Coordinates of C-alpha atoms and ligand atoms in Angstrom, one line a residue:
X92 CA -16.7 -48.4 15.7
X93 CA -14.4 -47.5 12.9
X94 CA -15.2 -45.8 10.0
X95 CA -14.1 -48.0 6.2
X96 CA -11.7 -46.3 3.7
X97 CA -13.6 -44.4 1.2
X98 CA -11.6 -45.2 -1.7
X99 CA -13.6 -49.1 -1.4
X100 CA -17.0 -47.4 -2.7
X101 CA -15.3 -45.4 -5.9
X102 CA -16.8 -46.9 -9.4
X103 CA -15.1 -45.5 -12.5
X104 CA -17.1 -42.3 -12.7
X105 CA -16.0 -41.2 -9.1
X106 CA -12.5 -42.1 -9.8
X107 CA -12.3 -40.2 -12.7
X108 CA -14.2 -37.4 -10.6
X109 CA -11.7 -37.8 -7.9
X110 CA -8.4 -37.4 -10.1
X111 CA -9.7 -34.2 -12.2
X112 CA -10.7 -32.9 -8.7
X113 CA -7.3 -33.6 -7.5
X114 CA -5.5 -32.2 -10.5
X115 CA -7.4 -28.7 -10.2
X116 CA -6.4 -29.1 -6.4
X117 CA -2.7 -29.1 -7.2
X118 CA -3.0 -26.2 -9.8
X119 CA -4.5 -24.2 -7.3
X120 CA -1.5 -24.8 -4.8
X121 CA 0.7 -24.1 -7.5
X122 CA -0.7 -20.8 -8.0
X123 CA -1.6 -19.9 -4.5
X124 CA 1.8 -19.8 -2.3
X125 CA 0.8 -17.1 -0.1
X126 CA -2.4 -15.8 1.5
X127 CA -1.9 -13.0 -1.5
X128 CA -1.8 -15.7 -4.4
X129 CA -4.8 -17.8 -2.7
X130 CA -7.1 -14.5 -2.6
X131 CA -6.1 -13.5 -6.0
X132 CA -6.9 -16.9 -7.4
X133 CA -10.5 -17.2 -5.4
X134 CA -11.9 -13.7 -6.5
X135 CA -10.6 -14.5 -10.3
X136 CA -12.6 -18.2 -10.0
X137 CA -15.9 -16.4 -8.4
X138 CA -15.6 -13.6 -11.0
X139 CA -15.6 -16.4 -13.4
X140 CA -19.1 -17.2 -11.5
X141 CA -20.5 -14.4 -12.1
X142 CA -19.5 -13.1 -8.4
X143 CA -19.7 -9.3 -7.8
X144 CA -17.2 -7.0 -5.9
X145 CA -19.6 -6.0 -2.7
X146 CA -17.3 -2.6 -3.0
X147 CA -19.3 -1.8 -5.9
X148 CA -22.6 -2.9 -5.2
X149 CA -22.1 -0.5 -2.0
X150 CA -21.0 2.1 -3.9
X151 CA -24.4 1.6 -6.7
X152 CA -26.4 1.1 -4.2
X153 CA -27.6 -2.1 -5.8
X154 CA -30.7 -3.8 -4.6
X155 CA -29.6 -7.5 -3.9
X156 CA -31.8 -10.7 -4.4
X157 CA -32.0 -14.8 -3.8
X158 CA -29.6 -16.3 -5.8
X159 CA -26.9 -13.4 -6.2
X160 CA -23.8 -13.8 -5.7
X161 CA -21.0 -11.4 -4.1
X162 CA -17.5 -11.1 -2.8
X163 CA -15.7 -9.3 -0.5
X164 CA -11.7 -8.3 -0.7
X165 CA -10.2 -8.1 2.0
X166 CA -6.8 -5.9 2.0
X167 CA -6.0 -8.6 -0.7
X168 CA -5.3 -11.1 1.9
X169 CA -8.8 -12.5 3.0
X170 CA -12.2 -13.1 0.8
X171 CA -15.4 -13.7 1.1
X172 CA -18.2 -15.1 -1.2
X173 CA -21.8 -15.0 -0.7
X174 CA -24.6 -16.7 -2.6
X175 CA -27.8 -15.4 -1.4
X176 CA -30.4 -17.9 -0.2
X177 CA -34.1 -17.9 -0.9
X178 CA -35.0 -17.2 2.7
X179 CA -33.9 -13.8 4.6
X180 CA -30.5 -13.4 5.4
X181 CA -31.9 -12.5 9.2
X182 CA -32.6 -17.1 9.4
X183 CA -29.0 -16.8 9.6
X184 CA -26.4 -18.9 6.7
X185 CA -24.4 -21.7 6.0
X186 CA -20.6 -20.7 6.1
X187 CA -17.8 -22.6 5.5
X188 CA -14.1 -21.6 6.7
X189 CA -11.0 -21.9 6.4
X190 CA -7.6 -20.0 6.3
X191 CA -5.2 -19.4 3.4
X192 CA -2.2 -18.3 5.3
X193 CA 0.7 -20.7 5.7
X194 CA 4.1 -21.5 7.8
X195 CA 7.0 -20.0 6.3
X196 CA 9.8 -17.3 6.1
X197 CA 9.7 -14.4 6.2
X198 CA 11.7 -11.6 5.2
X199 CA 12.5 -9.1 8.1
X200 CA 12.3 -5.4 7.1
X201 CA 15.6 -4.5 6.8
X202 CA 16.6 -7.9 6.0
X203 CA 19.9 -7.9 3.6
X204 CA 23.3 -8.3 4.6
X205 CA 26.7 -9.7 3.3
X206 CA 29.4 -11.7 4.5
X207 CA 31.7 -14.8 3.6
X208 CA 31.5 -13.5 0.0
X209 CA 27.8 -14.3 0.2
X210 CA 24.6 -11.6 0.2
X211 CA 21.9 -12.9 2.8
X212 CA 18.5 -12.1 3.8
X213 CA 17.7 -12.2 7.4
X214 CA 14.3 -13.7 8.2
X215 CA 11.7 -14.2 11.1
X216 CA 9.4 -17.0 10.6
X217 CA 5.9 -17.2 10.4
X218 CA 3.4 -19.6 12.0
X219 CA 4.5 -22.7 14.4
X220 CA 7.5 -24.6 12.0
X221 CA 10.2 -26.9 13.1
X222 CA 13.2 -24.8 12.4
X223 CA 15.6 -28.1 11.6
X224 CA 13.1 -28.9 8.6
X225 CA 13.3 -25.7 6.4
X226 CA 17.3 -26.2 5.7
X227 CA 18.9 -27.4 2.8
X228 CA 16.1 -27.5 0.4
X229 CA 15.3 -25.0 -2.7
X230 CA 12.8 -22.2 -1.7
X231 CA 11.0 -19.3 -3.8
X232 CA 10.4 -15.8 -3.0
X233 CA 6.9 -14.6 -3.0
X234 CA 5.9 -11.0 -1.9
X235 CA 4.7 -7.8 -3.0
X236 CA 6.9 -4.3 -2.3
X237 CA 5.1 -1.1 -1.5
X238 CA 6.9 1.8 -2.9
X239 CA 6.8 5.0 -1.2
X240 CA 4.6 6.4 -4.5
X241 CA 2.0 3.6 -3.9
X242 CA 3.1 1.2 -6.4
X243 CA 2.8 -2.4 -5.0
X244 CA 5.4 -4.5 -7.0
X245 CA 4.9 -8.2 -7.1
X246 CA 7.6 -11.0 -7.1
X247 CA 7.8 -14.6 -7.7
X248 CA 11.2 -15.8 -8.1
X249 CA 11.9 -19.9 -7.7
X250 CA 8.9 -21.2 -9.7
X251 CA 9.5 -21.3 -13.0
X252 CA 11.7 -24.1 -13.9
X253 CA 14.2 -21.5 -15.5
X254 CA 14.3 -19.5 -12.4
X255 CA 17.5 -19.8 -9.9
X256 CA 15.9 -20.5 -6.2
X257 CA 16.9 -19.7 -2.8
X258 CA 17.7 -21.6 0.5
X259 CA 19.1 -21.6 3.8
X260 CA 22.2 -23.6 4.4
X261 CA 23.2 -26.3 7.1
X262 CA 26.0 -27.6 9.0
X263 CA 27.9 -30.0 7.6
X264 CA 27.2 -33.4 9.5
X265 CA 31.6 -33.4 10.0
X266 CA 31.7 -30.3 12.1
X267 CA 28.1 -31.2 13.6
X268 CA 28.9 -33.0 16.3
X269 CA 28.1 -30.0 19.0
X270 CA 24.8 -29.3 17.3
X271 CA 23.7 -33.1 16.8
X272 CA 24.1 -33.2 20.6
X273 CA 20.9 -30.4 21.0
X274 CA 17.7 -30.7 21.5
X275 CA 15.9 -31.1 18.5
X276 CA 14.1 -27.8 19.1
X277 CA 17.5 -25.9 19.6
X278 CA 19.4 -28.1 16.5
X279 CA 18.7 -24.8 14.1
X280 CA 18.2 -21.6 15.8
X281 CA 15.7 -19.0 14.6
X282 CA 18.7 -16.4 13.7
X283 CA 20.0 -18.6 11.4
X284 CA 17.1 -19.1 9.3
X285 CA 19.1 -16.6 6.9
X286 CA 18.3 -17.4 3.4
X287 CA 21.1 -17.1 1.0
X288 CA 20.4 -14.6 -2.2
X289 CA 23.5 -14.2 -4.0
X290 CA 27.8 -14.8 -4.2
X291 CA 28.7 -13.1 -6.7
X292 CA 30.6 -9.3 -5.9
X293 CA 30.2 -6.0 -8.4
X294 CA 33.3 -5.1 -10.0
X295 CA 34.9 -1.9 -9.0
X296 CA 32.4 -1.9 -5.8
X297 CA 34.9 -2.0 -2.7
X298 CA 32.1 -1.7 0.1
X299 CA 29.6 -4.7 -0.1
X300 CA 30.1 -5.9 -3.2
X301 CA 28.0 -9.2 -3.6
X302 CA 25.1 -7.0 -1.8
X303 CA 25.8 -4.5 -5.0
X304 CA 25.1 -7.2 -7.6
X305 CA 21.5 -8.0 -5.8
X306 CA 20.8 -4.3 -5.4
X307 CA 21.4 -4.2 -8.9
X308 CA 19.7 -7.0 -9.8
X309 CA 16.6 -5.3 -8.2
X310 CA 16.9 -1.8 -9.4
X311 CA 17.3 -3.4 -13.2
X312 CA 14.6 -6.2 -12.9
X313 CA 11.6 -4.5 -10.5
X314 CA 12.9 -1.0 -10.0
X315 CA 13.6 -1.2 -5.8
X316 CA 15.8 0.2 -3.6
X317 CA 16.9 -1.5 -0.9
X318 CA 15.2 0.5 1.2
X319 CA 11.7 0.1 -0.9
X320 CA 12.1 -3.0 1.4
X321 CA 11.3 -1.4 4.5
X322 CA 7.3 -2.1 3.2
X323 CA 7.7 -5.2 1.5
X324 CA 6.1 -8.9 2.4
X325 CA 8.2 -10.8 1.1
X326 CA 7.9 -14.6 2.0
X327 CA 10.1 -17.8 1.4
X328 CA 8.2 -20.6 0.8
X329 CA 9.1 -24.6 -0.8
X330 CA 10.2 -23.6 -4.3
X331 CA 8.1 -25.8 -6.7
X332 CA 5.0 -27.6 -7.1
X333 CA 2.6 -30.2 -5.5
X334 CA 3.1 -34.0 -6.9
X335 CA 1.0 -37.1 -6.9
X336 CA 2.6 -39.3 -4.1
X337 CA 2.8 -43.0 -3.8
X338 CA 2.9 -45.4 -6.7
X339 CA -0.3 -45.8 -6.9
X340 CA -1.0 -41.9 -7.0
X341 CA -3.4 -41.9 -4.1
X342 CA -2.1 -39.0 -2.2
X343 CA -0.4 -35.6 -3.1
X344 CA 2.7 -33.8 -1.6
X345 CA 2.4 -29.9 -1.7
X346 CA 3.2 -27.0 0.6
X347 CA 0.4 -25.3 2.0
X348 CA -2.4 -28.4 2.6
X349 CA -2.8 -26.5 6.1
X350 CA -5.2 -25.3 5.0
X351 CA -5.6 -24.7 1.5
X352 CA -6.3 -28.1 0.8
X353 CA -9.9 -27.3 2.4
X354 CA -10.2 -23.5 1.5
X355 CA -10.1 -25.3 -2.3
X356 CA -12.3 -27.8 -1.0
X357 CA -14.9 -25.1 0.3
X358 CA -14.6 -23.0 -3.2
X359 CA -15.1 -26.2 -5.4
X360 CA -18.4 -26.7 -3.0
X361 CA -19.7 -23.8 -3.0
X362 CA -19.3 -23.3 -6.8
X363 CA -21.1 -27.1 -7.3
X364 CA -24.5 -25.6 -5.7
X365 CA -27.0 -25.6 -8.4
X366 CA -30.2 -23.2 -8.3
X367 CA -30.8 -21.1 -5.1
X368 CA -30.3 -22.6 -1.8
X369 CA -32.5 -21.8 0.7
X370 CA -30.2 -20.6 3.7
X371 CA -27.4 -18.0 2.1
X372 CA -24.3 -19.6 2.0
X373 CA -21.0 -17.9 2.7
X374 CA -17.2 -19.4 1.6
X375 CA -14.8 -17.3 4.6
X376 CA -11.1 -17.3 3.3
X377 CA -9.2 -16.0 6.1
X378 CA -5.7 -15.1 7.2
X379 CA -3.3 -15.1 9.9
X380 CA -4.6 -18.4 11.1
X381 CA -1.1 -19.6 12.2
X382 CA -0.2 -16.5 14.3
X383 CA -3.6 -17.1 15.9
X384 CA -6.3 -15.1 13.7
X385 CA -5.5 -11.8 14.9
X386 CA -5.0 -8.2 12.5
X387 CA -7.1 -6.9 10.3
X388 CA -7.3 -9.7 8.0
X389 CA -7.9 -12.7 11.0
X390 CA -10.4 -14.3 12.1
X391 CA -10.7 -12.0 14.7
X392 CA -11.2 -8.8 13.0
X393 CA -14.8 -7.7 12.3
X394 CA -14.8 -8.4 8.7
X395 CA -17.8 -11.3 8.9
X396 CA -20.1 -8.8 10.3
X397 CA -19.2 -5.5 8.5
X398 CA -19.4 -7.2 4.9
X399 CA -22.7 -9.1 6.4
X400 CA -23.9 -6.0 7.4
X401 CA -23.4 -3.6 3.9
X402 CA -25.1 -7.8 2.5
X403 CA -28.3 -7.0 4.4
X404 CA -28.6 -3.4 3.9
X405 CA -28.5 -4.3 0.1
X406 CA -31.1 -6.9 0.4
X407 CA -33.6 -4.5 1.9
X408 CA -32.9 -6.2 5.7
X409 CA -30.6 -3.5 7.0
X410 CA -29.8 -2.7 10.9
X411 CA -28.3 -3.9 14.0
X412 CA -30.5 -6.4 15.2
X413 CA -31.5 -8.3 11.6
X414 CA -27.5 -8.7 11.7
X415 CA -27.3 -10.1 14.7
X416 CA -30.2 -12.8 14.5
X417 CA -28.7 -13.6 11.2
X418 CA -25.3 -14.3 13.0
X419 CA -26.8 -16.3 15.7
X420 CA -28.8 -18.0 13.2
X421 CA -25.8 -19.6 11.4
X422 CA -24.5 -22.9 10.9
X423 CA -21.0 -23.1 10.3
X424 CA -17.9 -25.7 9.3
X425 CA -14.7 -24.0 10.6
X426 CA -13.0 -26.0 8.1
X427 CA -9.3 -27.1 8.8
X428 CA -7.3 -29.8 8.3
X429 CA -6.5 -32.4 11.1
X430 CA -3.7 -34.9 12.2
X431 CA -4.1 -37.7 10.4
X432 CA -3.1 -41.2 11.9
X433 CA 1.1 -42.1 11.2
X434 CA 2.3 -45.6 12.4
X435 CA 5.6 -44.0 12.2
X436 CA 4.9 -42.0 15.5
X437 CA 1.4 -44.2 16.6
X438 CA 2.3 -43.5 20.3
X439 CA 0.8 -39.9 20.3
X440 CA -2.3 -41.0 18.4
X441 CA -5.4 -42.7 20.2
X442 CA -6.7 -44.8 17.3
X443 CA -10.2 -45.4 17.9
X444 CA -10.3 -41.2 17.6
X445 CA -7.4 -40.2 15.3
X446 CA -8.3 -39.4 11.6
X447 CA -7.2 -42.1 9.1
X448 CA -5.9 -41.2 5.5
X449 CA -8.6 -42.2 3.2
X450 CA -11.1 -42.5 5.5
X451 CA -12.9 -39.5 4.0
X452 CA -13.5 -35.7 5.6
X453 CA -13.1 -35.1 9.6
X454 CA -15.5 -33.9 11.9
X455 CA -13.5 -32.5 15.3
X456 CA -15.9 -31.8 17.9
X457 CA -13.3 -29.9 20.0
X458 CA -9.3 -29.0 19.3
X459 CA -7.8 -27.6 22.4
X460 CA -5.5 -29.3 24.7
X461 CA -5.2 -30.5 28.5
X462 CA -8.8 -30.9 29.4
X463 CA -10.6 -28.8 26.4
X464 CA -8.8 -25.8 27.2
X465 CA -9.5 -23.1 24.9
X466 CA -11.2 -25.4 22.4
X467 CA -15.2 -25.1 20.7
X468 CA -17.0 -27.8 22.1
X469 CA -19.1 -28.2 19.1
X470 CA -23.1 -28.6 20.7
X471 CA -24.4 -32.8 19.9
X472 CA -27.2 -31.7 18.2
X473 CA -25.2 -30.0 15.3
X474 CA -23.0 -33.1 15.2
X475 CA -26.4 -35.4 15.4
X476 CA -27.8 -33.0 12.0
X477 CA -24.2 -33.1 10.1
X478 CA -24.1 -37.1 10.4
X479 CA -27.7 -37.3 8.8
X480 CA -26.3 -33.9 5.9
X481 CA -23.5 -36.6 5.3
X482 CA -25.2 -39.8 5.7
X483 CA -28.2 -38.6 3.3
X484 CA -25.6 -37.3 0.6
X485 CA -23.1 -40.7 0.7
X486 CA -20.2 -38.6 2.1
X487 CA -17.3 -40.5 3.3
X488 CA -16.8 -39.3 6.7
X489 CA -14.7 -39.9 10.2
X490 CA -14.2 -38.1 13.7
X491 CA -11.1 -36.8 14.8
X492 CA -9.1 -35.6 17.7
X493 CA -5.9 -33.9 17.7
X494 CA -3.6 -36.5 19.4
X495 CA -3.8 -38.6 23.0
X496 CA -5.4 -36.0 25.8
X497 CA -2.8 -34.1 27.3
X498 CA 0.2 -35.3 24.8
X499 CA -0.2 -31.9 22.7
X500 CA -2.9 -29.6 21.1
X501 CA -3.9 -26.5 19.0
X502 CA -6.8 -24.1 18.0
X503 CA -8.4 -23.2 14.8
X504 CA -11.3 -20.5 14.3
X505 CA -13.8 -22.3 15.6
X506 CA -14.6 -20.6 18.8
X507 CA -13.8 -16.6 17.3
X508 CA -16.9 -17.5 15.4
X509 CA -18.9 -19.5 18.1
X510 CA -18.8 -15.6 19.9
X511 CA -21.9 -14.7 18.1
X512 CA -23.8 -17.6 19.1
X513 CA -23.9 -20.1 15.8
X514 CA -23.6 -23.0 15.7
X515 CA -19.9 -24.1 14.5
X516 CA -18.1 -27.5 14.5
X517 CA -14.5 -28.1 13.1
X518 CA -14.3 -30.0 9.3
X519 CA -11.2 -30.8 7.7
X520 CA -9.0 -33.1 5.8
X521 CA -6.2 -35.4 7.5
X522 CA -3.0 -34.3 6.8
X523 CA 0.7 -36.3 7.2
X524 CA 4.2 -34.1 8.4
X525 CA 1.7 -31.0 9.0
X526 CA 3.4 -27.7 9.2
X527 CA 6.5 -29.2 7.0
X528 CA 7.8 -28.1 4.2
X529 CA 5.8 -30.6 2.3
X530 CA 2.8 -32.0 3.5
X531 CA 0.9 -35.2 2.6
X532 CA -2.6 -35.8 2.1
X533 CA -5.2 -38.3 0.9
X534 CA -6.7 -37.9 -2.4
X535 CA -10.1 -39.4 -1.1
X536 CA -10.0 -36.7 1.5
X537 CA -10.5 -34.0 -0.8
X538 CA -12.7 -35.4 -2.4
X539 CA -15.5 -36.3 0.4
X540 CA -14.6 -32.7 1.6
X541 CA -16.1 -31.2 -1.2
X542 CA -19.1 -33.6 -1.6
X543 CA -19.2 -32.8 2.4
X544 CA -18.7 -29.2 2.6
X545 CA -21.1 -29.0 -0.2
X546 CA -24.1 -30.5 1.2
X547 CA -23.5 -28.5 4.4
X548 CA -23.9 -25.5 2.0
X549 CA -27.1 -26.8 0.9
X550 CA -28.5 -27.8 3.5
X551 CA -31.9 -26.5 4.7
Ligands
MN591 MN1 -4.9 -24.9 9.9
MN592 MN1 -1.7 -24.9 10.9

């Protein structure tokens, strides 16, 4: 049984539907670095919609209705978007999910320091990276800085082409021969992930000189203190922005794929729905997926169920037990990307179950590792319905599974939703060098995940 490459079917109207799909996709990376940027761009494209702040309809009391449309902000970092259904809220929704948070560095709180002539800023990363990879290559800072007043001052510096970048510096291969003896794992060591920020000393300063020019630099440019710091997020992430990859343009290189690629994917399908569906449909854009879904703004936090909660009360179906029928009653596609298939490194694939660029959008059953452990066993029948949802739209569609049994593993937010009893499967798009700097995908992927994701969303 294996599944054909999608990009055989394409006439010249899907192509061109594919490559303007694609080209949104990469403005979207380009403007959504960090879980911050992601949130900020989803509730400005449902506003755009017509979307309305659920903070507000709360606060109005507004009766709610089939075929409205809400969001909920989460601490800036997390979103969610409802489009109301035709049937009650209690017969339970459609949801989509996927997370917006992504590997990097990240700035520790008192981070600054100087020696060698040079100014540094010490770092702890964020989210499962292979240290040797973020090294030598340019990198942007993207954050926000609390000050003590309660002004949040945001930053983006490496972007713009005019903008001087950042980066972290490694050994030259002449003096390498100790480290090129370590394992690969130990090769760059987490302490030294200290990302360079400026060489260039104050005059007349006598004490810390280069760390003078930076603090100047900051008080002149965004009015900070060093010790403003203390509550900042800032994060280093690949300076510059996604490309078309391969001569033949079929794929695209960007940082952040995992998993923006299908948190765009689930926005584009949600916004495609025409009319009222009849289940409510929800699009879950969630963070701290790579630290695994906890705080306020994970998976793991109550947000589902409070905003679900202050939904139902507004659409006249208010109280504990509607809510929790309407939980149980949901279908959902935890929506993440997956391995896809590299000759380079076949070994650690099993092929007749590893996810193939090209080969359209990826249904895992279960992630986990070492006989299932920890992993959403998705139940046959909701596979048996989603194959006849893709079959009946013309989706291009394949399973996957992370890797040989027992060679590795890893989780999504799958099962943290499974707790109240839906029905949830994982949904994704392959995805080359995952967790690198720059990541590779398949333009057809994107593309059958929206037409996918967005018959799952209208699905009866
Ligand atoms: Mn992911
Ligand atoms: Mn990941």
């Amino acid at each position: 049984m294996e599944r054909p490459n999608a990009w055989n079917a394409y006439d010249e109207e899907a192509l061109a539907k594919l490559e303007e799909t694609a080209r949104d996709y990469r403005d979207f990376l380009d403007n959504g670095k960090t879980e911050r940027e992601c949130a900020r761009r989803a509730i400005e494209m449902a506003k755009a919609r017509g979307y309305r702040d659920l903070n507000d309809l709360v606060r109005e009391g507004t009766a709610l209705k089939p075929g409205d449309k809400v969001y909920a902000n989460c601490m800036d970092k997390a979103v969610m978007l409802f489009l109301l259904g035709s049937q009650p809220l209690e017969r339970g929704l459609n949801l989509l999910g996927a997370h917006i948070d992504a590997p990097r560095v990240d700035l520790k709180q008192n981070p600054l320091y100087e020696e060698g002539g040079m100014v540094y800023a010490d770092t702890h990363y964020y989210g499962g990276i292979k240290k040797y990879q973020w090294v030598a290559l340019p990198l942007a800072l993207h954050g926000v800085v609390a000050k003590k007043d309660g002004t949040l001052v945001d930053l983006c510096i490496g972007e713009d082409e005019k903008d001087p970048v950042v980066g972290i510096s490694d050994l030259l291969i002449h003096l390498a021969q100790d480290q090129m003896t370590k394992k690969l794992s130990e090769g760059v060591e987490a302490e030294n992930l200290d990302i360079i920020l400026g060489g260039r000393p104050l005059a007349g300063e006598e004490k810390e000189p280069v760390k003078a020019t930076l603090l100047q630099f900051l008080k002149e440019e965004y009015d900070i203190e060093e010790e403003d710091l203390i509550s900042a997020e800032i994060e280093a992430v690949p300076a510059g922005k996604a490309r078309d990859m391969g001569l033949d343009r079929s794929m695209i290189l960007g940082y952040g794929h995992d998993d923006r690629v299908c948190a765009y994917a689930s926005l584009r399908a949600l916004f495609s729905l025409e009319g009222v569906p009849e289940r409510s449909c929800c699009c879950l854009l969630v963070d701290k997926e790579e630290i695994g879904s906890v705080g306020a703004t994970g998976m793991e936090s109550r947000m589902l169920e409070n905003a679900l909660a202050e939904l139902m009360a507004l659409a006249g179906e208010g109280g504990n037990l509607p809510l929790r029928r309407a939980l149980a009653s949901s279908r959902m596609l935890s929506c993440d990307v997956s391995a896809g298939f590299d000759p380079l490194y076949a070994s650690v694939f099993e092929k007749k179950n590893a996810a193939f660029l090209g080969r359209g959008v990826c249904f895992t059953k279960y992630t986990g590792s070492r006989g299932k452990a920890h992993a959403n066993d998705a139940n046959a029948e909701f596979m048996g319905r989603l194959r006849g949802i893709m079959d009946e739209a013309g989706v291009a569609w394949q399973t996957a599974e992370l890797g040989k049994v027992d060679v590795g593993g890893g989780g999504t937010i799958a099962y943290i939703c499974a707790r109240y009893g839906m029905e949830v499967i994982d949904s994704g798009v392959p995805v080359l060098s995952m967790h690198a700097p720059w990541e590779i995908i398949n333009k057809a992927d994107l593309y059958e995940a929206v037409k996918g994701y967005a018959a799952f969303l209208g699905s009866p």
